[in-house]
CSV table of C-alpha atoms in Angstrom, one decimal:
chain,number,residue,atom,x,y,z
A,229,MET,CA,-20.3,-26.5,11.9
A,230,ILE,CA,-20.2,-28.9,8.5
A,231,ASP,CA,-22.8,-26.7,6.8
A,232,LEU,CA,-20.1,-23.5,7.0
A,233,LEU,CA,-18.0,-25.6,5.6
A,234,LEU,CA,-19.6,-27.0,2.6
A,235,PRO,CA,-19.1,-23.6,0.4
A,236,LEU,CA,-15.1,-24.3,0.7
A,237,GLN,CA,-15.3,-27.3,-1.0
A,238,PRO,CA,-14.5,-26.1,-4.5
A,239,PHE,CA,-11.4,-25.2,-2.8
A,240,ILE,CA,-10.5,-28.7,-1.9
A,241,LYS,CA,-11.1,-31.0,-4.9
A,242,PHE,CA,-8.5,-31.4,-7.0
A,243,ASN,CA,-8.7,-31.1,-10.7
A,244,ASN,CA,-8.3,-33.6,-14.1
A,245,VAL,CA,-6.6,-30.9,-16.0
A,246,TYR,CA,-3.8,-28.9,-14.7
A,247,THR,CA,-3.6,-25.6,-16.9
A,248,ASP,CA,-1.1,-24.1,-14.3
A,249,ASN,CA,1.7,-24.8,-11.8
A,250,ASN,CA,1.9,-25.7,-7.9
A,251,ILE,CA,2.7,-22.1,-7.1
A,252,PHE,CA,-0.4,-20.3,-8.8
A,253,ARG,CA,-2.7,-22.8,-7.3
A,254,LEU,CA,-1.4,-21.6,-4.2
A,255,HIS,CA,-2.9,-18.1,-4.5
A,256,TYR,CA,-6.2,-19.7,-5.4
A,257,LYS,CA,-6.9,-22.8,-3.6
A,258,LEU,CA,-4.6,-23.1,-0.3
A,259,THR,CA,-4.5,-19.0,0.6
A,260,VAL,CA,-8.3,-18.3,-0.7
A,261,LEU,CA,-9.0,-21.7,1.7
A,262,MET,CA,-7.3,-19.9,4.4
A,263,LEU,CA,-8.8,-16.6,4.1
A,264,LEU,CA,-11.7,-17.9,3.9
A,265,ILE,CA,-11.4,-20.0,7.3
A,266,PHE,CA,-10.3,-16.9,8.7
A,267,THR,CA,-13.2,-14.8,7.5
A,268,MET,CA,-15.8,-17.8,9.5
A,269,LEU,CA,-13.5,-17.8,12.4
A,270,VAL,CA,-13.8,-14.0,13.5
A,271,THR,CA,-17.6,-13.8,12.3
A,272,CYS,CA,-18.1,-17.5,14.0
A,273,LYS,CA,-20.1,-15.9,17.7
A,274,GLN,CA,-20.6,-19.8,18.8
A,275,PHE,CA,-16.7,-20.8,19.8
A,276,PHE,CA,-15.2,-17.1,20.7
A,277,GLY,CA,-18.9,-15.4,22.0
A,278,GLU,CA,-19.6,-11.6,21.7
A,279,PRO,CA,-16.6,-9.8,20.0
A,280,ILE,CA,-16.2,-7.3,23.0
A,281,HIS,CA,-17.4,-7.0,26.9
A,282,CYS,CA,-17.6,-3.9,28.4
A,283,MET,CA,-18.0,-3.1,32.2
A,284,GLY,CA,-21.7,-1.6,33.1
A,285,ASP,CA,-24.3,-1.7,35.2
A,286,GLY,CA,-28.2,-2.8,34.4
A,287,ASP,CA,-29.5,-2.0,31.5
A,288,ASN,CA,-26.8,-0.1,30.0
A,289,LYS,CA,-24.5,-2.9,29.9
A,290,ASN,CA,-25.6,-4.1,25.8
A,291,ALA,CA,-25.6,-0.2,25.2
A,292,ILE,CA,-22.0,0.1,26.5
A,293,ASN,CA,-20.8,-2.5,24.1
A,294,SER,CA,-22.4,-1.4,21.1
A,295,TYR,CA,-21.4,2.1,21.6
A,296,CYS,CA,-17.8,1.2,22.2
A,297,TRP,CA,-17.7,-1.2,19.3
A,298,ILE,CA,-19.2,1.1,17.2
A,299,TYR,CA,-16.7,4.1,18.3
A,300,GLY,CA,-13.7,2.2,19.1
A,301,THR,CA,-11.6,1.8,22.1
A,302,TYR,CA,-8.0,3.0,23.2
A,303,THR,CA,-4.8,2.3,25.0
A,304,LEU,CA,-2.2,4.8,26.2
A,305,LYS,CA,1.2,4.9,24.5
A,306,SER,CA,2.7,6.0,27.9
A,307,ARG,CA,0.9,2.4,29.7
A,308,LEU,CA,2.2,-0.2,27.4
A,309,HIS,CA,5.7,-0.7,29.0
A,310,GLY,CA,6.2,-1.6,32.8
A,311,VAL,CA,5.4,-4.5,34.8
A,312,GLU,CA,1.5,-5.6,34.5
A,313,GLY,CA,0.0,-5.7,38.0
A,314,LYS,CA,2.3,-2.6,39.4
A,315,HIS,CA,3.2,-0.3,36.8
A,316,ASN,CA,-0.6,-1.0,35.0
A,317,ILE,CA,-3.5,-3.5,34.7
A,318,TYR,CA,-2.5,-4.8,31.1
A,319,ALA,CA,-0.3,-3.3,28.6
A,320,GLY,CA,-1.8,0.1,27.4
A,321,VAL,CA,-4.1,0.4,29.8
A,322,GLY,CA,-3.8,2.3,33.2
A,323,PRO,CA,-4.8,5.7,34.4
A,324,HIS,CA,-3.6,8.8,32.4
A,325,ASP,CA,-0.6,10.5,33.2
A,326,SER,CA,-1.8,13.9,31.6
A,327,ASN,CA,-4.3,15.2,29.5
A,328,ASN,CA,-2.0,15.3,26.8
A,329,ASP,CA,-1.5,11.3,27.3
A,330,GLU,CA,-1.0,9.9,23.7
A,331,GLN,CA,-3.5,7.8,22.7
A,332,ILE,CA,-3.4,4.6,20.6
A,333,LYS,CA,-7.1,4.7,18.7
A,334,HIS,CA,-8.4,0.9,18.0
A,335,THR,CA,-11.3,0.5,15.4
A,336,TYR,CA,-9.8,-1.7,13.1
A,337,TYR,CA,-11.4,-4.9,14.2
A,338,GLN,CA,-14.8,-3.4,13.4
A,339,TRP,CA,-13.7,-4.3,9.6
A,340,VAL,CA,-11.3,-7.2,9.7
A,341,CYS,CA,-13.9,-9.9,8.7
A,342,PHE,CA,-14.3,-7.5,5.7
A,343,MET,CA,-10.7,-6.8,4.9
A,344,LEU,CA,-10.4,-10.8,4.9
A,345,LEU,CA,-12.7,-11.6,3.0
A,346,GLY,CA,-11.7,-8.7,0.4
A,347,GLN,CA,-8.3,-10.4,-0.2
A,348,ALA,CA,-9.7,-13.9,-0.9
A,349,THR,CA,-11.7,-12.3,-3.7
A,350,MET,CA,-7.9,-10.7,-5.0
A,351,PHE,CA,-6.0,-13.7,-4.5
A,352,TYR,CA,-8.8,-15.2,-6.4
A,353,ILE,CA,-9.1,-12.4,-9.5
A,354,PRO,CA,-5.8,-13.6,-11.6
A,355,HIS,CA,-7.2,-17.2,-11.5
A,356,TYR,CA,-10.8,-16.5,-12.5
A,357,LEU,CA,-8.9,-13.9,-15.5
A,358,TRP,CA,-6.4,-17.4,-16.3
A,359,LYS,CA,-9.5,-19.4,-16.5
A,360,SER,CA,-11.6,-17.4,-18.9
A,361,TRP,CA,-8.9,-16.8,-20.9
A,362,GLU,CA,-8.0,-20.7,-21.1
A,363,GLY,CA,-11.6,-21.3,-22.2
A,364,GLY,CA,-11.3,-24.8,-22.0
A,365,ARG,CA,-9.3,-25.3,-24.3
A,366,LEU,CA,-6.9,-27.6,-22.8
A,367,LYS,CA,-9.6,-30.1,-21.1
A,368,ALA,CA,-10.6,-30.4,-24.6
A,369,LEU,CA,-7.3,-31.5,-26.2
A,370,VAL,CA,-6.4,-33.9,-23.5
A,371,SER,CA,-10.0,-35.4,-23.1
A,372,ASP,CA,-9.7,-39.2,-22.6
A,373,LEU,CA,-5.7,-38.9,-23.0
A,374,ALA,CA,-4.7,-39.4,-19.3
A,375,SER,CA,-5.8,-42.4,-18.7
A,376,PRO,CA,-3.4,-45.4,-18.1
A,377,ILE,CA,-5.0,-47.7,-21.0
A,378,ILE,CA,-4.1,-46.1,-24.0
A,379,ALA,CA,-7.8,-45.9,-25.7
A,380,LYS,CA,-7.7,-47.5,-29.2
A,381,ASP,CA,-8.9,-44.6,-31.4
A,382,TRP,CA,-5.8,-42.8,-30.5
A,383,LEU,CA,-3.7,-44.1,-33.4
A,384,GLU,CA,-6.0,-43.6,-35.9
A,385,VAL,CA,-8.1,-40.8,-34.9
A,386,ARG,CA,-7.0,-38.5,-31.6
A,387,ARG,CA,-3.4,-37.9,-33.2
A,388,GLU,CA,-3.9,-36.8,-36.3
A,389,GLU,CA,-6.2,-34.4,-34.9
A,390,LEU,CA,-4.1,-33.5,-32.5
A,391,ILE,CA,-1.1,-32.9,-34.9
A,392,SER,CA,-3.4,-30.8,-36.8
A,393,TYR,CA,-4.8,-28.7,-34.3
A,394,LEU,CA,-0.8,-27.6,-33.9
A,395,LYS,CA,-0.2,-27.3,-37.2
A,396,TYR,CA,-2.9,-25.0,-38.6
A,397,THR,CA,-3.8,-23.4,-35.2
A,398,ASN,CA,-2.8,-19.7,-36.0
A,399,PHE,CA,0.7,-19.0,-34.3
A,400,HIS,CA,-0.2,-15.7,-32.6
A,401,THR,CA,-3.5,-17.5,-30.7
A,402,HIS,CA,-0.9,-20.1,-29.2
A,403,LYS,CA,1.3,-17.1,-28.5
A,404,MET,CA,-1.2,-14.5,-27.0
A,405,TYR,CA,-2.3,-18.1,-24.6
A,406,ALA,CA,0.9,-18.3,-23.3
A,407,LEU,CA,1.3,-14.5,-22.8
A,408,HIS,CA,-1.9,-14.4,-20.7
A,409,TYR,CA,-1.1,-17.1,-18.2
A,410,ALA,CA,2.5,-15.1,-18.1
A,411,PHE,CA,0.4,-11.8,-16.7
A,412,CYS,CA,-1.7,-13.5,-14.6
A,413,GLU,CA,1.6,-15.0,-13.0
A,414,LEU,CA,2.7,-11.0,-12.7
A,415,LEU,CA,-0.7,-10.4,-11.4
A,416,ASN,CA,-0.1,-13.0,-8.4
A,417,LEU,CA,3.3,-11.6,-7.6
A,418,MET,CA,2.3,-7.9,-7.9
A,419,ASN,CA,-1.3,-9.5,-5.5
A,420,ALA,CA,0.9,-11.2,-3.2
A,421,VAL,CA,3.6,-7.9,-2.3
A,422,GLY,CA,0.5,-5.7,-2.7
A,423,GLN,CA,-1.2,-7.3,0.0
A,424,ILE,CA,1.3,-7.0,2.4
A,425,PHE,CA,1.4,-3.2,1.8
A,426,LEU,CA,-2.3,-3.0,2.0
A,427,LEU,CA,-2.6,-4.9,5.3
A,428,ASP,CA,0.3,-2.3,6.9
A,429,ILE,CA,-2.1,0.9,5.8
A,430,PHE,CA,-5.2,-1.3,7.4
A,431,LEU,CA,-3.4,-1.6,10.5
A,432,GLY,CA,-2.0,1.6,11.1
A,433,GLY,CA,1.4,1.0,10.1
A,434,ALA,CA,2.1,-2.3,12.2
A,435,PHE,CA,1.9,-5.0,9.7
A,436,ARG,CA,5.0,-4.7,8.5
A,437,ASN,CA,7.3,-5.5,11.2
A,438,TYR,CA,4.8,-7.4,13.0
A,439,GLY,CA,5.5,-10.8,12.4
A,440,ALA,CA,9.3,-10.1,12.9
A,441,ALA,CA,8.6,-8.4,16.0
A,442,VAL,CA,6.3,-11.6,17.4
A,443,ALA,CA,8.9,-14.3,16.6
A,444,ALA,CA,11.2,-11.5,18.4
A,445,PHE,CA,9.7,-11.3,21.5
A,446,SER,CA,9.3,-14.5,21.6
A,447,TYR,CA,12.9,-15.4,22.2
A,448,ILE,CA,13.9,-12.3,24.4
A,449,PRO,CA,14.3,-13.7,28.1
A,450,LYS,CA,12.0,-12.0,30.5
A,451,VAL,CA,13.8,-10.7,33.4
A,452,PRO,CA,11.9,-8.8,35.7
A,453,SER,CA,12.7,-5.7,36.4
A,454,ASP,CA,11.2,-2.2,37.8
A,455,ASN,CA,12.4,-0.4,35.4
A,456,LEU,CA,9.5,0.6,32.8
A,457,SER,CA,12.0,0.8,29.8
A,458,VAL,CA,13.2,-2.7,30.3
A,459,ASN,CA,10.5,-4.3,29.9
A,460,SER,CA,9.3,-4.7,26.5
A,461,VAL,CA,5.8,-5.2,25.2
A,462,ASN,CA,4.7,-7.6,23.5
A,463,PRO,CA,3.4,-7.3,19.9
A,464,MET,CA,0.4,-8.9,19.7
A,465,ASP,CA,-0.7,-7.4,22.9
A,466,GLN,CA,0.5,-3.8,21.6
A,467,PHE,CA,-1.2,-4.1,18.2
A,468,PHE,CA,-4.1,-6.6,19.2
A,469,PRO,CA,-4.7,-5.9,23.0
A,470,LYS,CA,-7.4,-7.7,24.7
A,471,LEU,CA,-8.4,-5.1,27.2
A,472,THR,CA,-8.9,-1.7,26.3
A,473,LYS,CA,-10.4,1.3,26.9
A,474,CYS,CA,-13.2,3.9,26.1
A,475,TRP,CA,-15.0,6.8,26.9
A,476,TYR,CA,-19.1,6.7,27.2
A,477,ARG,CA,-20.6,9.9,27.0
A,478,THR,CA,-24.0,10.3,28.4
A,479,TYR,CA,-26.1,13.2,30.2
A,480,GLY,CA,-26.0,13.2,34.3
A,481,PRO,CA,-29.4,13.8,36.0
A,482,SER,CA,-28.7,17.6,36.0
A,483,GLY,CA,-28.3,17.5,32.1
A,484,SER,CA,-24.3,17.9,31.9
A,485,VAL,CA,-22.6,15.5,30.2
A,486,GLN,CA,-20.8,13.1,31.7
A,487,LEU,CA,-17.2,11.0,30.5
A,488,GLN,CA,-17.4,7.5,32.2
A,489,ASP,CA,-14.0,5.6,31.4
A,490,LYS,CA,-14.9,2.3,30.7
A,491,LEU,CA,-12.9,-1.1,30.3
A,492,CYS,CA,-13.7,-3.5,27.8
A,493,VAL,CA,-12.5,-7.3,27.2
A,494,LEU,CA,-11.9,-7.7,22.8
A,495,SER,CA,-11.8,-11.4,23.2
A,496,LEU,CA,-12.0,-11.7,19.3
A,497,ASN,CA,-8.3,-10.1,19.3
A,498,ILE,CA,-7.0,-13.7,20.6
A,499,VAL,CA,-8.0,-14.9,17.3
A,500,ASN,CA,-6.7,-11.5,15.3
A,501,GLU,CA,-3.7,-11.4,16.6
A,502,LYS,CA,-2.8,-15.3,15.5
A,503,ILE,CA,-4.7,-14.7,12.4
A,504,PHE,CA,-2.1,-11.6,11.6
A,505,VAL,CA,0.9,-13.4,12.1
A,506,ILE,CA,-0.1,-16.5,10.2
A,507,LEU,CA,-0.6,-14.1,7.4
A,508,TRP,CA,2.6,-12.1,7.7
A,509,PHE,CA,4.6,-15.5,7.1
A,510,TRP,CA,2.9,-16.8,4.6
A,511,LEU,CA,2.3,-13.5,2.2
A,512,ILE,CA,6.5,-13.2,2.4
A,513,PHE,CA,6.9,-16.8,1.7
A,514,LEU,CA,4.3,-16.6,-1.3
A,515,ALA,CA,5.8,-13.1,-2.2
A,516,PHE,CA,9.1,-15.3,-2.3
A,517,LEU,CA,7.6,-18.0,-4.5
A,518,SER,CA,6.0,-15.8,-7.2
A,519,ALA,CA,9.0,-14.1,-7.6
A,520,LEU,CA,10.9,-16.8,-8.1
A,521,ALA,CA,8.2,-18.1,-10.5
A,522,VAL,CA,7.6,-14.9,-12.9
A,523,PHE,CA,11.7,-14.8,-12.6
A,524,PHE,CA,11.5,-18.6,-14.2
A,525,ARG,CA,9.1,-17.8,-17.0
A,526,ILE,CA,11.1,-14.8,-18.1
A,527,LEU,CA,14.1,-17.2,-18.5
A,528,VAL,CA,12.0,-20.0,-20.3
A,529,PHE,CA,10.5,-17.3,-22.4
A,530,SER,CA,14.0,-16.3,-23.6
A,531,ILE,CA,16.0,-19.5,-23.8
A,532,PRO,CA,14.8,-22.0,-26.2
A,533,THR,CA,17.2,-24.5,-24.6
A,534,LEU,CA,15.3,-24.4,-21.1
A,535,ARG,CA,12.2,-25.2,-22.9
A,536,THR,CA,13.6,-28.0,-24.6
A,537,TYR,CA,14.6,-29.6,-21.5
A,538,MET,CA,11.5,-28.9,-19.8
A,539,ILE,CA,9.5,-31.0,-22.8
A,540,MET,CA,12.0,-33.5,-22.0
A,541,GLY,CA,11.3,-34.1,-18.7
A,542,HIS,CA,8.2,-35.3,-19.8
A,543,LEU,CA,9.6,-38.1,-22.2
A,544,LYS,CA,11.8,-41.0,-21.5
A,545,TYR,CA,13.8,-42.7,-24.2
A,546,VAL,CA,13.8,-39.6,-26.9
A,547,GLU,CA,16.4,-37.9,-28.4
A,548,ARG,CA,17.3,-34.5,-27.3
A,549,SER,CA,17.4,-33.2,-31.0
A,550,VAL,CA,13.7,-34.5,-31.7
A,551,VAL,CA,12.7,-32.1,-29.0
A,552,LYS,CA,15.1,-29.0,-29.9
A,553,LYS,CA,13.5,-29.1,-33.3
A,554,ILE,CA,9.8,-28.9,-32.0
A,555,THR,CA,10.6,-25.7,-30.0
A,556,LYS,CA,12.4,-24.4,-32.4
A,557,HIS,CA,9.6,-24.6,-35.1
A,558,PHE,CA,6.3,-24.0,-32.6
A,559,GLY,CA,7.9,-21.1,-30.4
A,560,ILE,CA,7.0,-20.2,-27.4
A,561,GLY,CA,3.3,-20.5,-28.1
A,562,GLY,CA,3.1,-23.7,-29.1
A,563,TRP,CA,6.0,-25.3,-26.8
A,564,PHE,CA,3.5,-24.0,-24.0
A,565,ILE,CA,0.5,-26.1,-25.4
A,566,LEU,CA,2.8,-29.1,-25.7
A,567,HIS,CA,4.1,-28.7,-22.2
A,568,LEU,CA,1.0,-28.7,-20.7
A,569,LEU,CA,-0.1,-32.0,-22.5
A,570,GLY,CA,2.8,-33.0,-21.3
A,571,LYS,CA,1.5,-32.6,-17.7
A,572,ASN,CA,-2.2,-34.0,-18.7
A,573,ILE,CA,-1.9,-36.8,-20.7
A,574,ASN,CA,-0.6,-40.3,-20.8
A,575,PRO,CA,3.4,-40.1,-21.2
A,576,LEU,CA,3.3,-42.7,-23.6
A,577,ILE,CA,0.7,-41.1,-25.9
A,578,TYR,CA,2.8,-37.8,-25.5
A,579,LYS,CA,6.3,-39.5,-26.3
A,580,ASP,CA,3.7,-40.8,-29.5
A,581,LEU,CA,3.0,-37.2,-30.2
A,582,ILE,CA,6.4,-35.8,-30.5
A,583,VAL,CA,8.0,-38.4,-32.4
A,584,GLU,CA,5.2,-38.1,-34.9
A,585,LEU,CA,5.2,-34.1,-34.4
A,586,SER,CA,9.0,-34.3,-35.2
A,587,LYS,CA,8.5,-36.8,-38.1
A,588,ASP,CA,5.3,-34.5,-39.5
A,589,ILE,CA,8.0,-31.0,-39.5
A,590,CYS,CA,10.9,-33.4,-41.5
A,591,GLU,CA,8.6,-34.5,-44.0
A,592,LYS,CA,6.1,-31.8,-44.8
A,593,PRO,CA,7.7,-28.3,-43.2
A,594,TYR,CA,4.4,-25.7,-42.6
A,595,ALA,CA,4.5,-22.5,-41.6
A,596,VAL,CA,3.4,-21.4,-37.8
């Protein structure tokens, strides 16, 4: 089991240099880690055994299991309601009312592991793009400046290097740097919302209200009744049944086709039902946070005063007029670089850098 968790180590470790914010990290660290763990759970027979067990005799048992796994199982819509043990043996499982009794097909379970793995990949893509566009620029700028002990060469060399970089780097380079990050934040939002609709299509329209239905059912008082319409079915049992039916077709002794209605236990759905409840609440929460992040990014790029206060959040005992002068001079791109520097270097070094940049702007105005 420990060997299985080793590939997840990169998602657990903490970085020394942060080029993004906490909401961004929820996408490519926590969400990807969660989805990879879910993928391992649904593919690990060590804990849950075979994913399907169908009732059969002798040598046909393994064949029936494979057949029903490949071709899918079903439940009956007419048997979803009622008292288990009286009207049916399990929600959705019982004798056919008629030849036209509607069947609810279940074949999604074959693809759950692939779906979860694909989702993990999609949540990692915005981070991969930002990492490629960022190119290690910030790591090079903040090298050895995060230590609480101020290096001797800071005043002699590094301060002038940073000031020169901010002075002479092309204005559009920094602007594209900031816009690339904003674009990746927008991708995070689109991905979180898109995953909700993608899962809804994958589960045949069952995902859109799944978490809310499970929460509502958990608080509905269970009143015994003989009325089929009164007893509501657990959404987990409806969409992720643990007991289903399967038509097994074979030939009889005379060569005629025989249809055998088999009962199958889907033990894997004990895990699937919980996984998709967690994903329902998590994706909605993540989409809400991502929408706030995109809205806040628009405000930051549109309001210089807000950018000034964000820089001042990394500083102490520096006048607002000093920071305002720098924010106005460097624009969105230069401000974004300075904001990231403030998150990753020693506060005393950052304060000294801001003060010196302000002096340099007043003494030697230059174009950016």
